[in-house]
CSV table of N, CA and C in Angstrom, one decimal:
chain,number,residue,atom,x,y,z
K,766,MET,N,13.3,25.2,14.4
K,766,MET,CA,13.0,24.8,13.0
K,766,MET,C,12.4,25.9,12.3
K,767,SER,N,12.7,26.1,11.0
K,767,SER,CA,12.2,27.1,10.2
K,767,SER,C,11.1,26.6,9.3
K,768,THR,N,10.2,27.5,8.9
K,768,THR,CA,9.1,27.1,8.1
K,768,THR,C,9.2,27.9,6.8
K,769,LEU,N,9.1,27.2,5.6
K,769,LEU,CA,9.1,27.9,4.3
K,769,LEU,C,7.7,27.9,3.8
K,770,LYS,N,7.2,29.1,3.5
K,770,LYS,CA,5.8,29.2,3.0
K,770,LYS,C,5.9,29.8,1.6
K,771,VAL,N,5.4,29.1,0.6
K,771,VAL,CA,5.4,29.5,-0.8
K,771,VAL,C,4.0,29.1,-1.4
K,772,ASN,N,3.7,29.8,-2.6
K,772,ASN,CA,2.5,29.5,-3.3
K,772,ASN,C,2.9,28.5,-4.5
K,773,THR,N,4.1,28.6,-5.1
K,773,THR,CA,4.5,27.8,-6.2
K,773,THR,C,5.9,27.4,-6.0
K,774,ILE,N,6.2,26.2,-6.4
K,774,ILE,CA,7.6,25.7,-6.5
K,774,ILE,C,7.9,25.5,-7.9
K,775,GLN,N,9.1,25.9,-8.4
K,775,GLN,CA,9.5,25.7,-9.7
K,775,GLN,C,11.0,25.2,-9.7
K,776,ASN,N,11.4,24.6,-10.9
K,776,ASN,CA,12.8,24.3,-11.0
K,776,ASN,C,13.6,25.5,-11.3
K,777,THR,N,14.9,25.4,-11.4
K,777,THR,CA,15.8,26.6,-11.6
K,777,THR,C,15.6,27.3,-12.9
K,778,SER,N,15.0,26.7,-14.0
K,778,SER,CA,14.7,27.3,-15.2
K,778,SER,C,13.4,28.0,-15.3
K,779,GLY,N,12.6,27.9,-14.2
K,779,GLY,CA,11.3,28.6,-14.1
K,779,GLY,C,10.2,27.7,-14.6
K,780,GLY,N,10.4,26.5,-14.9
K,780,GLY,CA,9.4,25.6,-15.3
K,780,GLY,C,9.0,24.5,-14.3
K,781,SER,N,8.2,23.6,-14.7
K,781,SER,CA,7.8,22.4,-13.9
K,781,SER,C,7.2,22.9,-12.6
K,782,SER,N,6.2,23.8,-12.6
K,782,SER,CA,5.6,24.4,-11.5
K,782,SER,C,4.7,23.4,-10.7
K,783,SER,N,4.8,23.5,-9.4
K,783,SER,CA,3.9,22.7,-8.6
K,783,SER,C,3.5,23.5,-7.4
K,784,THR,N,2.2,23.3,-6.9
K,784,THR,CA,1.8,24.0,-5.7
K,784,THR,C,2.0,23.1,-4.5
K,785,PRO,N,2.1,23.6,-3.4
K,785,PRO,CA,2.2,22.8,-2.2
K,785,PRO,C,1.1,21.7,-2.1
K,786,GLU,N,-0.1,22.2,-2.5
K,786,GLU,CA,-1.3,21.2,-2.5
K,786,GLU,C,-1.0,20.1,-3.4
K,787,GLN,N,-0.5,20.3,-4.6
K,787,GLN,CA,-0.2,19.2,-5.6
K,787,GLN,C,0.8,18.3,-5.0
K,788,ILE,N,1.8,18.8,-4.4
K,788,ILE,CA,2.8,17.9,-3.8
K,788,ILE,C,2.2,17.1,-2.7
K,789,GLU,N,1.4,17.7,-1.8
K,789,GLU,CA,0.8,17.0,-0.7
K,789,GLU,C,-0.2,15.9,-1.2
K,790,GLN,N,-1.0,16.3,-2.2
K,790,GLN,CA,-2.0,15.3,-2.7
K,790,GLN,C,-1.4,14.2,-3.5
K,791,GLY,N,-0.2,14.4,-4.1
K,791,GLY,CA,0.4,13.4,-5.0
K,791,GLY,C,1.4,12.5,-4.4
K,792,ARG,N,1.7,12.6,-3.1
K,792,ARG,CA,2.7,11.7,-2.5
K,792,ARG,C,2.0,10.6,-1.7
K,793,ALA,N,2.7,9.5,-1.6
K,793,ALA,CA,2.1,8.4,-0.9
K,793,ALA,C,2.0,8.7,0.6
K,794,LYS,N,0.8,8.4,1.2
K,794,LYS,CA,0.5,8.6,2.6
K,794,LYS,C,0.9,7.4,3.4
K,795,ALA,N,1.1,6.3,2.8
K,795,ALA,CA,1.5,5.0,3.5
K,795,ALA,C,2.0,4.1,2.4
K,796,TRP,N,3.0,3.2,2.8
K,796,TRP,CA,3.4,2.2,1.9
K,796,TRP,C,4.1,1.1,2.8
K,797,VAL,N,4.1,-0.1,2.3
K,797,VAL,CA,4.7,-1.2,3.0
K,797,VAL,C,5.2,-2.3,2.0
K,798,HIS,N,6.3,-2.9,2.3
K,798,HIS,CA,6.8,-4.1,1.7
K,798,HIS,C,6.8,-5.2,2.8
K,799,PHE,N,6.0,-6.2,2.7
K,799,PHE,CA,6.0,-7.2,3.7
K,799,PHE,C,6.1,-8.6,3.2
K,800,GLN,N,6.6,-9.5,4.0
K,800,GLN,CA,6.6,-11.0,3.7
K,800,GLN,C,5.2,-11.5,4.0
K,801,GLY,N,4.6,-12.1,3.0
K,801,GLY,CA,3.2,-12.6,3.1
K,801,GLY,C,3.1,-14.1,3.3
K,802,SER,N,4.2,-14.8,3.3
K,802,SER,CA,4.1,-16.2,3.6
K,802,SER,C,4.8,-16.5,4.9
K,803,GLY,N,4.4,-17.6,5.6
K,803,GLY,CA,5.0,-17.9,6.9
K,803,GLY,C,4.6,-16.8,7.9
K,804,THR,N,5.5,-16.4,8.7
K,804,THR,CA,5.2,-15.3,9.6
K,804,THR,C,5.3,-14.0,8.9
K,805,VAL,N,4.1,-13.3,8.9
K,805,VAL,CA,4.1,-12.0,8.2
K,805,VAL,C,5.0,-11.0,8.9
K,806,THR,N,5.9,-10.4,8.1
K,806,THR,CA,7.0,-9.5,8.6
K,806,THR,C,7.1,-8.3,7.7
K,807,LYS,N,7.1,-7.1,8.3
K,807,LYS,CA,7.4,-5.9,7.5
K,807,LYS,C,8.9,-5.9,7.2
K,808,ASN,N,9.2,-5.7,5.9
K,808,ASN,CA,10.6,-5.5,5.5
K,808,ASN,C,10.9,-4.0,5.5
K,809,ASN,N,10.0,-3.1,5.1
K,809,ASN,CA,10.2,-1.7,5.0
K,809,ASN,C,8.8,-1.0,5.0
K,810,ASP,N,8.7,0.2,5.5
K,810,ASP,CA,7.4,0.8,5.5
K,810,ASP,C,7.5,2.3,5.8
K,811,PHE,N,6.4,3.0,5.5
K,811,PHE,CA,6.2,4.4,5.9
K,811,PHE,C,4.7,4.5,6.3
K,812,ASN,N,4.5,5.0,7.5
K,812,ASN,CA,3.2,5.2,8.1
K,812,ASN,C,2.3,3.9,8.2
K,813,VAL,N,3.0,2.8,8.4
K,813,VAL,CA,2.3,1.5,8.6
K,813,VAL,C,2.8,1.0,10.0
K,814,SER,N,1.8,0.8,10.9
K,814,SER,CA,2.2,0.4,12.3
K,814,SER,C,2.3,-1.1,12.3
K,815,SER,N,1.5,-1.8,11.5
K,815,SER,CA,1.6,-3.3,11.5
K,815,SER,C,0.9,-3.9,10.4
K,816,VAL,N,1.1,-5.1,10.1
K,816,VAL,CA,0.4,-5.9,9.1
K,816,VAL,C,-0.1,-7.2,9.8
K,817,SER,N,-1.4,-7.4,9.7
K,817,SER,CA,-2.0,-8.5,10.4
K,817,SER,C,-2.3,-9.6,9.4
K,818,ASP,N,-2.0,-10.8,9.7
K,818,ASP,CA,-2.4,-12.0,8.9
K,818,ASP,C,-3.8,-12.4,9.2
K,819,GLU,N,-4.7,-12.2,8.3
K,819,GLU,CA,-6.1,-12.5,8.5
K,819,GLU,C,-6.5,-13.8,7.8
K,820,GLY,N,-5.6,-14.7,7.5
K,820,GLY,CA,-5.9,-16.0,6.8
K,820,GLY,C,-5.1,-16.1,5.6
K,821,THR,N,-5.1,-17.2,4.9
K,821,THR,CA,-4.4,-17.5,3.7
K,821,THR,C,-4.6,-16.4,2.7
K,822,GLY,N,-3.5,-15.6,2.3
K,822,GLY,CA,-3.6,-14.6,1.3
K,822,GLY,C,-4.4,-13.3,1.7
K,823,LEU,N,-4.8,-13.2,3.0
K,823,LEU,CA,-5.5,-12.0,3.4
K,823,LEU,C,-4.7,-11.2,4.5
K,824,TYR,N,-4.6,-9.9,4.3
K,824,TYR,CA,-3.7,-9.1,5.2
K,824,TYR,C,-4.4,-7.8,5.5
K,825,ASP,N,-4.4,-7.3,6.7
K,825,ASP,CA,-4.8,-6.0,7.1
K,825,ASP,C,-3.5,-5.1,7.3
K,826,VAL,N,-3.5,-4.0,6.5
K,826,VAL,CA,-2.4,-3.1,6.6
K,826,VAL,C,-2.9,-2.0,7.5
K,827,ASN,N,-2.3,-1.8,8.7
K,827,ASN,CA,-2.8,-0.8,9.7
K,827,ASN,C,-1.9,0.4,9.7
K,828,PHE,N,-2.5,1.6,9.7
K,828,PHE,CA,-1.8,2.8,9.6
K,828,PHE,C,-1.3,3.3,10.9
K,829,THR,N,-0.2,4.0,10.9
K,829,THR,CA,0.3,4.6,12.2
K,829,THR,C,-0.5,5.9,12.4
K,830,THR,N,-0.7,6.7,11.4
K,830,THR,CA,-1.5,7.9,11.4
K,830,THR,C,-2.7,7.7,10.5
K,831,ASN,N,-3.9,7.7,11.0
K,831,ASN,CA,-5.1,7.5,10.2
K,831,ASN,C,-5.2,8.4,9.0
K,832,MET,N,-5.9,7.9,8.0
K,832,MET,CA,-6.3,8.7,6.9
K,832,MET,C,-7.4,9.6,7.3
K,833,SER,N,-7.6,10.8,6.7
K,833,SER,CA,-8.7,11.7,7.1
K,833,SER,C,-10.1,11.2,6.7
K,834,ASN,N,-10.1,10.3,5.7
K,834,ASN,CA,-11.4,9.7,5.3
K,834,ASN,C,-11.1,8.4,4.6
K,835,ALA,N,-12.1,7.6,4.4
K,835,ALA,CA,-11.9,6.3,3.8
K,835,ALA,C,-11.9,6.3,2.3
K,836,ASN,N,-11.8,7.4,1.6
K,836,ASN,CA,-11.9,7.5,0.2
K,836,ASN,C,-10.5,7.6,-0.4
K,837,TYR,N,-9.6,6.8,0.0
K,837,TYR,CA,-8.2,6.9,-0.5
K,837,TYR,C,-8.0,5.7,-1.5
K,838,VAL,N,-6.9,5.8,-2.2
K,838,VAL,CA,-6.6,4.8,-3.2
K,838,VAL,C,-5.5,3.8,-2.7
K,839,THR,N,-5.8,2.5,-2.8
K,839,THR,CA,-4.8,1.5,-2.4
K,839,THR,C,-4.4,0.7,-3.6
K,840,GLN,N,-3.1,0.7,-3.9
K,840,GLN,CA,-2.5,-0.1,-5.0
K,840,GLN,C,-1.7,-1.3,-4.4
K,841,VAL,N,-2.0,-2.5,-4.9
K,841,VAL,CA,-1.4,-3.7,-4.4
K,841,VAL,C,-0.7,-4.5,-5.4
K,842,ASN,N,0.5,-5.1,-5.1
K,842,ASN,CA,1.2,-5.9,-6.0
K,842,ASN,C,1.9,-7.0,-5.1
K,843,GLY,N,2.5,-8.0,-5.8
K,843,GLY,CA,3.1,-9.0,-5.0
K,843,GLY,C,4.1,-9.9,-5.8
K,844,GLN,N,4.7,-10.8,-5.1
K,844,GLN,CA,5.7,-11.7,-5.7
K,844,GLN,C,5.3,-13.1,-5.1
K,845,LEU,N,5.1,-14.1,-6.0
K,845,LEU,CA,4.7,-15.4,-5.6
K,845,LEU,C,5.8,-16.1,-4.9
K,846,ASP,N,5.4,-17.0,-4.0
K,846,ASP,CA,6.3,-18.0,-3.4
K,846,ASP,C,6.1,-19.3,-4.2
K,847,VAL,N,7.1,-19.6,-5.0
K,847,VAL,CA,7.0,-20.8,-5.9
K,847,VAL,C,6.8,-22.1,-5.1
K,848,THR,N,7.1,-22.1,-3.8
K,848,THR,CA,6.9,-23.4,-3.0
K,848,THR,C,5.4,-23.6,-2.7
K,849,SER,N,4.5,-22.5,-3.0
K,849,SER,CA,3.1,-22.7,-2.8
K,849,SER,C,2.4,-23.5,-3.8
K,850,GLY,N,3.1,-23.9,-4.9
K,850,GLY,CA,2.4,-24.7,-5.9
K,850,GLY,C,2.1,-23.9,-7.1
K,851,SER,N,2.1,-22.5,-7.0
K,851,SER,CA,1.8,-21.7,-8.1
K,851,SER,C,3.1,-21.4,-8.8
K,852,THR,N,3.0,-21.0,-10.1
K,852,THR,CA,4.2,-20.7,-10.9
K,852,THR,C,4.1,-19.3,-11.4
K,853,SER,N,5.2,-18.8,-11.9
K,853,SER,CA,5.2,-17.5,-12.5
K,853,SER,C,4.3,-17.3,-13.7
K,854,THR,N,3.8,-18.3,-14.3
K,854,THR,CA,2.9,-18.2,-15.4
K,854,THR,C,1.5,-18.2,-15.0
K,855,ASP,N,1.2,-18.4,-13.7
K,855,ASP,CA,-0.2,-18.3,-13.2
K,855,ASP,C,-0.7,-16.9,-13.2
K,856,ASN,N,-2.0,-16.7,-13.5
K,856,ASN,CA,-2.5,-15.4,-13.3
K,856,ASN,C,-2.9,-15.1,-11.9
K,857,VAL,N,-2.2,-14.2,-11.2
K,857,VAL,CA,-2.3,-13.9,-9.8
K,857,VAL,C,-3.0,-12.6,-9.7
K,858,ILE,N,-4.0,-12.5,-8.8
K,858,ILE,CA,-4.7,-11.2,-8.6
K,858,ILE,C,-4.2,-10.7,-7.2
K,859,TYR,N,-3.8,-9.4,-7.2
K,859,TYR,CA,-3.5,-8.7,-6.0
K,859,TYR,C,-4.4,-7.5,-5.9
K,860,SER,N,-5.2,-7.4,-4.8
K,860,SER,CA,-6.2,-6.3,-4.8
K,860,SER,C,-6.6,-6.0,-3.4
K,861,VAL,N,-7.6,-5.1,-3.3
K,861,VAL,CA,-8.2,-4.7,-2.0
K,861,VAL,C,-9.4,-5.6,-1.9
K,862,VAL,N,-9.6,-6.1,-0.7
K,862,VAL,CA,-10.8,-7.0,-0.4
K,862,VAL,C,-12.1,-6.2,-0.5
K,863,ASN,N,-13.1,-6.8,-1.0
K,863,ASN,CA,-14.4,-6.2,-1.3
K,863,ASN,C,-15.2,-5.9,0.0
K,864,THR,N,-14.5,-5.2,0.9
K,864,THR,CA,-15.1,-4.6,2.1
K,864,THR,C,-14.7,-3.2,2.3
K,865,PRO,N,-15.5,-2.4,3.0
K,865,PRO,CA,-15.2,-1.0,3.1
K,865,PRO,C,-13.8,-0.7,3.7
K,866,GLN,N,-13.0,0.2,3.1
K,866,GLN,CA,-11.8,0.6,3.8
K,866,GLN,C,-12.1,1.4,5.0
K,867,THR,N,-11.3,1.4,6.0
K,867,THR,CA,-11.5,2.3,7.1
K,867,THR,C,-10.4,3.4,7.1
K,868,THR,N,-10.5,4.4,8.0
K,868,THR,CA,-9.5,5.4,8.1
K,868,THR,C,-8.2,4.8,8.7
K,869,SER,N,-8.3,3.7,9.4
K,869,SER,CA,-7.1,3.1,10.2
K,869,SER,C,-6.5,2.0,9.5
K,870,SER,N,-7.1,1.4,8.5
K,870,SER,CA,-6.5,0.2,7.8
K,870,SER,C,-7.2,-0.1,6.5
K,871,THR,N,-6.5,-0.9,5.7
K,871,THR,CA,-7.1,-1.5,4.5
K,871,THR,C,-6.7,-2.9,4.4
K,872,ARG,N,-7.7,-3.7,3.9
K,872,ARG,CA,-7.4,-5.2,3.8
K,872,ARG,C,-7.1,-5.5,2.3
K,873,VAL,N,-6.1,-6.3,2.1
K,873,VAL,CA,-5.6,-6.7,0.8
K,873,VAL,C,-5.5,-8.2,0.7
K,874,PHE,N,-5.5,-8.7,-0.6
K,874,PHE,CA,-5.4,-10.1,-0.7
K,874,PHE,C,-4.5,-10.5,-2.0
K,875,SER,N,-4.1,-11.7,-2.0
K,875,SER,CA,-3.5,-12.3,-3.2
K,875,SER,C,-4.2,-13.7,-3.4
K,876,ARG,N,-4.4,-13.9,-4.7
K,876,ARG,CA,-5.0,-15.2,-5.1
K,876,ARG,C,-4.7,-15.6,-6.5
K,877,ALA,N,-4.7,-16.8,-6.8
K,877,ALA,CA,-4.6,-17.3,-8.2
K,877,ALA,C,-5.9,-17.1,-8.9
K,878,ALA,N,-5.9,-16.7,-10.1
K,878,ALA,CA,-7.2,-16.4,-10.8
K,878,ALA,C,-8.1,-17.6,-10.9
K,879,THR,N,-7.5,-18.8,-10.9
K,879,THR,CA,-8.2,-20.0,-11.1
K,879,THR,C,-8.5,-20.8,-9.8
K,880,SER,N,-8.1,-20.2,-8.6
K,880,SER,CA,-8.4,-20.9,-7.4
K,880,SER,C,-8.6,-19.9,-6.2
K,881,SER,N,-8.4,-20.3,-5.0
K,881,SER,CA,-8.6,-19.5,-3.9
K,881,SER,C,-7.4,-18.7,-3.5
K,882,THR,N,-7.5,-17.9,-2.4
K,882,THR,CA,-6.4,-17.1,-2.0
K,882,THR,C,-5.2,-17.9,-1.7
K,883,LEU,N,-4.0,-17.3,-1.8
K,883,LEU,CA,-2.8,-17.9,-1.5
K,883,LEU,C,-1.8,-16.9,-1.0
K,884,ASP,N,-0.9,-17.4,-0.1
K,884,ASP,CA,0.1,-16.5,0.5
K,884,ASP,C,1.1,-16.2,-0.6
K,885,SER,N,1.6,-14.9,-0.6
K,885,SER,CA,2.6,-14.5,-1.5
K,885,SER,C,3.9,-14.2,-0.7
K,886,LEU,N,5.0,-14.6,-1.3
K,886,LEU,CA,6.3,-14.4,-0.7
K,886,LEU,C,6.5,-12.9,-0.2
K,887,ASN,N,6.2,-12.0,-1.1
K,887,ASN,CA,6.3,-10.5,-0.8
K,887,ASN,C,5.1,-9.8,-1.3
K,888,MET,N,4.6,-8.9,-0.5
K,888,MET,CA,3.5,-8.0,-0.9
K,888,MET,C,3.9,-6.6,-0.8
K,889,PHE,N,3.4,-5.8,-1.7
K,889,PHE,CA,3.7,-4.4,-1.8
K,889,PHE,C,2.4,-3.6,-1.9
K,890,VAL,N,2.2,-2.6,-0.9
K,890,VAL,CA,1.0,-1.9,-0.8
K,890,VAL,C,1.4,-0.4,-0.7
K,891,VAL,N,0.7,0.5,-1.5
K,891,VAL,CA,0.9,1.9,-1.5
K,891,VAL,C,-0.5,2.6,-1.4
K,892,VAL,N,-0.6,3.6,-0.5
K,892,VAL,CA,-1.8,4.3,-0.3
K,892,VAL,C,-1.6,5.8,-0.6
K,893,PHE,N,-2.6,6.3,-1.5
K,893,PHE,CA,-2.6,7.7,-1.8
K,893,PHE,C,-4.0,8.3,-1.4
K,894,GLY,N,-4.0,9.5,-0.9
K,894,GLY,CA,-5.3,10.2,-0.5
K,894,GLY,C,-5.1,11.2,0.6
K,895,ASP,N,-6.1,11.5,1.2
K,895,ASP,CA,-6.1,12.5,2.3
K,895,ASP,C,-6.0,11.8,3.7
């Protein structure tokens, strides 16, 4: 295998410069699309070893390779399961649980703004950081 070492990467016209550090820092370190209702099942992922069902609307996303520190960014989104009694007009919150993130996992949730947590048909989680 060959190694390419450069200080700057540019497009063919000499513009749009990026450093290897910018590319490394700006890419997702982990992501997952999983079924959040019924049996929790990963549909597709990168650097996610498993997703644990921690109760209604609560999920632990476990990393294959740990983050170097717990100061990373987690973005969460989802898709409602209309059989849960919620509708597409409900205000649904998808977020990180108010507990410290660890280097090996992050806990996320989904809930209706006017009630308690609820399972979502699909959950989407992306992690950026070191």
